[in-house]
Structure formats: structure tokens, C-alpha cells
XYZ file of C-alpha atoms in Angstrom:
323
model
C 180.553 112.373 49.314
C 182.915 111.976 46.221
C 180.195 109.657 44.643
C 177.803 112.678 44.652
C 180.197 114.726 42.566
C 180.881 111.891 40.090
C 177.303 110.693 39.550
C 174.924 112.959 37.411
C 171.762 113.892 39.386
C 169.774 113.308 36.209
C 170.713 109.435 36.550
C 169.162 109.443 40.085
C 165.951 107.651 41.028
C 163.514 109.358 43.332
C 164.892 107.248 46.257
C 168.628 108.149 45.239
C 167.686 111.790 44.981
C 166.272 111.745 48.406
C 169.236 109.957 49.878
C 171.553 112.604 48.431
C 169.623 115.402 49.630
C 169.454 114.002 53.310
C 173.204 114.337 53.294
C 173.292 118.089 52.294
C 172.806 119.240 55.929
C 176.059 117.157 57.123
C 177.909 118.359 54.102
C 177.201 122.001 54.488
C 177.902 121.769 58.231
C 181.222 120.026 57.757
C 182.286 122.610 55.103
C 181.130 125.728 56.901
C 184.091 128.029 56.880
C 182.284 130.711 58.828
C 182.139 128.838 62.244
C 185.734 129.633 63.241
C 187.460 133.211 63.552
C 189.670 132.505 60.391
C 187.959 131.190 57.179
C 188.817 127.535 56.586
C 190.136 127.997 53.056
C 192.975 130.164 54.538
C 193.980 127.202 57.015
C 193.899 124.281 54.568
C 194.014 123.572 50.937
C 190.732 121.726 50.624
C 189.130 123.365 47.666
C 188.861 121.193 44.602
C 186.606 120.974 41.493
C 184.929 117.948 43.090
C 183.889 120.127 46.113
C 182.060 122.580 43.978
C 180.564 119.930 41.751
C 179.166 118.326 44.914
C 177.570 121.641 45.967
C 176.047 121.972 42.403
C 174.660 118.244 42.577
C 173.369 118.746 46.190
C 171.514 121.800 44.794
C 169.750 119.764 42.049
C 168.923 116.982 44.276
C 167.482 119.243 47.109
C 165.404 121.299 44.747
C 164.025 117.979 43.468
C 163.134 116.692 46.948
C 161.747 119.987 48.174
C 164.700 121.129 50.639
C 164.563 124.535 49.586
C 166.692 125.792 52.653
C 169.602 123.389 51.787
C 169.242 124.412 48.052
C 169.689 127.949 48.695
C 172.746 127.281 51.020
C 174.432 125.349 48.294
C 173.551 128.191 45.770
C 175.039 130.765 48.170
C 178.226 128.753 48.541
C 178.687 128.603 44.720
C 177.884 132.254 44.420
C 180.197 133.273 47.294
C 183.092 131.355 45.569
C 182.417 132.203 41.731
C 180.472 135.467 42.126
C 176.902 136.258 41.169
C 177.975 137.310 37.632
C 179.337 133.883 36.846
C 177.151 132.456 34.053
C 176.732 128.996 35.459
C 175.992 130.632 38.849
C 173.312 132.612 37.112
C 171.764 129.657 35.527
C 171.627 127.843 38.850
C 170.065 130.857 40.465
C 167.344 130.898 37.678
C 166.764 127.300 38.256
C 166.210 127.941 41.922
C 163.865 130.902 41.342
C 161.743 128.641 38.930
C 161.541 125.907 41.583
C 160.421 128.576 44.170
C 157.810 130.178 42.028
C 154.289 129.760 43.335
C 152.368 131.012 40.341
C 152.534 131.645 36.528
C 152.995 135.236 37.030
C 156.180 134.752 39.100
C 157.494 132.366 36.354
C 156.702 135.209 33.840
C 158.754 137.499 36.007
C 161.681 135.057 35.982
C 161.375 134.918 32.150
C 161.447 138.628 32.047
C 164.762 138.676 34.132
C 166.151 136.030 31.619
C 165.325 138.356 28.604
C 166.815 141.261 30.459
C 170.026 139.393 31.137
C 170.237 138.347 27.472
C 169.690 141.894 26.313
C 172.854 142.878 27.978
C 174.734 139.792 27.142
C 173.489 137.557 24.502
C 176.243 134.962 24.804
C 175.156 133.699 28.318
C 174.368 130.115 27.305
C 173.169 128.876 30.632
C 170.585 131.612 30.773
C 169.424 130.964 27.095
C 168.925 127.275 28.151
C 167.064 128.244 31.155
C 164.803 130.290 29.118
C 164.052 127.523 26.730
C 163.302 125.286 29.641
C 160.909 127.788 31.261
C 159.104 128.485 27.975
C 158.569 124.817 27.712
C 157.202 124.715 31.133
C 154.783 127.416 30.256
C 153.622 125.485 27.118
C 155.049 128.023 24.796
C 156.843 125.619 22.611
C 156.912 127.658 19.471
C 158.792 130.419 21.337
C 161.134 127.789 22.819
C 161.836 126.514 19.194
C 162.678 130.008 18.208
C 165.029 130.466 21.050
C 166.674 126.978 20.586
C 167.230 127.774 16.786
C 168.894 131.304 17.897
C 170.999 129.349 20.386
C 172.063 126.704 17.832
C 173.006 129.473 15.315
C 175.810 130.495 17.895
C 176.677 126.993 18.962
C 176.033 124.403 16.261
C 177.775 121.521 18.015
C 175.663 121.845 21.192
C 174.180 118.108 21.296
C 171.898 118.980 24.331
C 170.212 121.759 22.343
C 169.835 119.610 19.178
C 168.145 116.879 21.258
C 165.752 119.359 23.048
C 164.836 121.079 19.607
C 164.015 117.477 18.296
C 161.612 116.752 21.209
C 159.971 120.093 20.621
C 159.511 119.353 16.915
C 157.937 115.898 17.745
C 155.440 117.740 20.094
C 154.520 119.867 17.091
C 154.257 116.864 14.632
C 157.242 118.141 12.669
C 158.849 114.832 12.301
C 161.291 115.638 9.372
C 162.659 118.484 11.385
C 163.037 116.292 14.423
C 164.842 113.630 12.364
C 167.252 116.329 10.980
C 168.136 117.380 14.501
C 169.059 113.816 15.587
C 171.103 113.372 12.410
C 173.026 116.479 13.561
C 173.716 114.930 16.941
C 175.056 111.821 14.952
C 177.613 113.887 13.176
C 179.229 114.565 16.427
C 178.405 111.267 18.113
C 177.981 108.596 15.517
C 177.998 105.817 18.018
C 175.385 107.157 20.249
C 173.074 104.037 20.318
C 170.397 105.931 22.321
C 170.072 108.471 19.476
C 169.879 105.909 16.758
C 167.111 104.255 18.780
C 165.321 107.734 19.270
C 165.578 108.137 15.506
C 163.973 104.847 14.943
C 161.115 105.662 17.175
C 160.494 109.056 15.503
C 160.583 107.293 11.936
C 158.087 104.679 13.237
C 155.688 107.479 14.450
C 156.088 109.485 11.274
C 155.327 106.473 9.152
C 151.562 106.901 10.002
C 151.436 110.154 8.024
C 154.303 109.503 5.647
C 153.601 109.250 1.864
C 156.323 106.627 1.856
C 155.226 104.313 4.924
C 157.375 101.471 3.819
C 160.371 103.537 3.432
C 159.977 105.162 6.837
C 159.441 101.793 8.580
C 162.449 100.210 6.666
C 164.751 102.975 7.955
C 163.154 102.704 11.469
C 164.131 99.058 11.334
C 167.733 99.958 10.167
C 168.071 102.649 13.015
C 166.887 99.963 15.725
C 169.325 97.444 14.358
C 172.162 99.958 14.475
C 171.274 100.727 18.210
C 171.449 97.087 19.091
C 174.791 96.627 17.130
C 176.306 99.359 19.114
C 174.939 98.277 22.480
C 174.181 94.583 22.827
C 171.311 93.911 25.362
C 169.885 97.457 24.784
C 166.214 96.730 25.758
C 164.849 99.862 24.169
C 166.325 98.944 20.793
C 164.918 95.323 20.713
C 161.460 96.783 21.745
C 161.549 99.061 18.916
C 162.878 96.621 16.493
C 159.927 94.272 17.435
C 157.370 96.884 16.857
C 158.933 98.175 13.505
C 159.656 94.816 11.898
C 155.994 93.569 12.587
C 154.467 96.786 11.341
C 156.604 96.745 8.267
C 155.384 93.199 7.434
C 151.865 94.208 7.987
C 152.330 97.247 5.705
C 153.851 95.271 2.894
C 151.060 92.666 3.203
C 148.437 95.306 3.160
C 149.936 96.856 0.177
C 150.164 93.424 -1.684
C 153.781 94.301 -2.151
C 156.165 91.649 -3.493
C 159.169 92.048 -1.105
C 162.618 91.377 -2.447
C 166.162 92.340 -1.262
C 167.304 94.304 -4.425
C 168.298 97.781 -3.661
C 165.430 100.203 -3.873
C 163.115 97.115 -4.312
C 159.586 98.233 -3.238
C 160.030 101.604 -1.812
C 160.524 105.028 -3.275
C 163.182 105.661 -0.621
C 166.831 105.210 -1.031
C 166.799 102.536 1.662
C 166.326 98.994 0.308
C 163.339 97.183 1.866
C 164.332 94.063 3.817
C 162.857 90.754 2.704
C 159.915 89.126 4.487
C 162.178 86.431 5.781
C 164.637 88.907 7.169
C 161.856 90.817 8.922
C 160.490 87.701 10.480
C 164.028 86.756 11.638
C 164.401 90.112 13.189
C 161.113 90.003 14.842
C 161.816 86.533 16.318
C 165.209 87.679 17.624
C 163.525 90.614 19.314
C 160.784 88.459 20.770
C 163.286 86.047 22.203
C 165.439 88.614 23.655
C 162.345 90.400 25.257
C 160.877 87.238 26.711
C 164.286 86.417 28.120
C 164.483 89.778 29.727
C 161.047 89.497 31.308
C 162.098 85.953 32.691
C 165.267 87.331 34.386
C 163.241 90.378 35.802
C 160.825 88.009 37.398
C 163.718 85.777 38.720
C 165.627 88.785 40.108
C 162.621 90.540 41.350
C 163.516 93.718 39.513
C 160.739 96.044 38.717
C 161.882 98.305 35.909
C 159.169 100.454 34.393
C 160.070 99.541 30.957
C 159.407 95.822 31.716
C 155.552 96.496 32.145
C 155.466 97.802 28.352
C 157.508 94.781 27.340
C 155.265 92.311 28.888
C 152.146 94.101 27.331
C 153.796 93.941 23.905
C 154.540 90.152 24.242
C 150.882 89.639 25.376
C 149.603 91.549 22.526
C 151.774 89.380 20.112
C 150.645 86.222 21.732
C 146.932 87.134 21.479
C 147.448 88.228 17.736
C 149.003 85.007 16.809
C 146.107 82.949 18.585
C 143.434 84.777 16.330
């Protein structure tokens, strides 16, 4: 059971979440202090941070797999220990109510309760975050953005909130604002390779509508390279590097641009444009890594969802070269 407390439920696959939730009944029965005439906590010093983290993770897994009864039992255990007014418990109770809702009207009622709680205490961060999640679930992204901006004004170093705000801006097509949010994360976590890769993805998407397509793609290539530098073997980074470097080569060719390595060469951006030779080398390196990854996945028999996209990309590259 210690592994349940240590491993985040967000990292669980569906099969792992099911396995964890199936252990809930045994764990709850084993730690049921109401079965004897004297409560167990008074007989032994078994309470620990790990114990309550286990209850919380069990709650997440049970809600995910539809074990509502066990989820409610875990919630009541936490409420009994920390009180119903504890901010974290209030957030978990809100999550439970959202999961139990059968209609949009019930979700609206939960949202009303969140607003009521925040009217009394505007510093309740867990409830603020649950409100944002619920608004997004109700497809009210603009309101969710407003609530996140309000949250970040009070807590400007909340990396989770910046990441969520970035995704909401992407949904609205506000790519510059999304990039700004990720840059804020990198101020606190400059070596977060996944954030560099996500920034590269947003720049790649934004290049379609950008007035400086070459500059956006050059920065996208740089971000993907940085993500690989920080995490050697990062599949998502190599995948993005392959896409961005190939697209930048095509954009330069279409614009009849003469590529050189001088700073500020062909783009109006502050980022120098890589030479055609450098871009080809980056593309070849990414292709080689992706091909080797697919070979290993075939040998090992692993079936990562990402590998399907990688194989499709390599297939399209091969077809393009044959034309």
C-alpha cells in the first residue's frame, strides 16, 4: 500500500487505476477504527502522512473507476480526520460531487456552491481550482480564463495554474498569451523539458497564422532542441523537432529565402535562422531516433499510443521522398 501513497494517480494507466481501486475495500476494512470498542488511533500510533495520502489517492482511483461507495468512504475518512472545513477536504468533496452529478443542472448547483464558498473566503485555492475545472467541463472557457487570471494574481508562482491557463488560451487561439504562460513556468522551472517541448508545439501551431512564420518555426526548433538536450531520449521532443525542422525548410524554400547562419539572417525575429544544412542534420537525427524507437517497440512488443503517431510520421516522410 505504500506504493499507492508514493505514486501520483495522474500517472496511472486505466489498468493501474483499476488495480488500485480494487485494493480500496481491503485497505478501508484493515484501517476501520470503528470495529472495536476503543478507537484504533488510541491503541497504537499508526497515523502518518502516508496513510492519509493513501486515502486521497484511493479516492481519485475509485472515482475514476466508478467505485462510488469506496470513494465516499475515503472522503469521510479524510473529513473525519481533518474536518469538513479543511480546504483540501473541501476541494476533494467538490470533486466527488462533480463525479456524482447526473446532469448539467447538478453541475451548475456545484458551481453555485463553489461561488458561495469563495464569497465567504476568497483565499480557498482548492475550491478556486475546482471552479476552473468545472467551468472548463461546462465548456465555459472564457469564464475559466478569468478565474485563473484572478487565481494567479494572488498566487503568481502556481505552475499548475499557468499550465492550465496556457491550454485554455490555446483553445481560444490566443497563442501569444499561451506562450507567455509557459515562459512564466520556465522562470520557476527552467529545466522542465516537457514545458520547452510544449512551447515548441505552440510555436509550431502559431506559425500558421504568424506574420513571421520563419521566426516562429526557428524558435520552435530551438525549443525542441532544448527539450532533447535536457532529456536525452525524449520521444515527444524528437517528434516535434522532425516536424518543425522539415516545415522550416519548406517555408524557406517556398519564400525563396537564402538561408545563412548570421544572427538575424532571414527572419525579422530576434532568433537567428538555422542554415539549411543544420536543419537537414536535425531532421535526419530526429528521423534516425524515431526509426530506432519504432524498431525497439516492435521487438519489445510495447504498444505506446505515441508510437502510432511516430510510425505515421515516418511513413508520410518516406512517401514524400519517393515523389
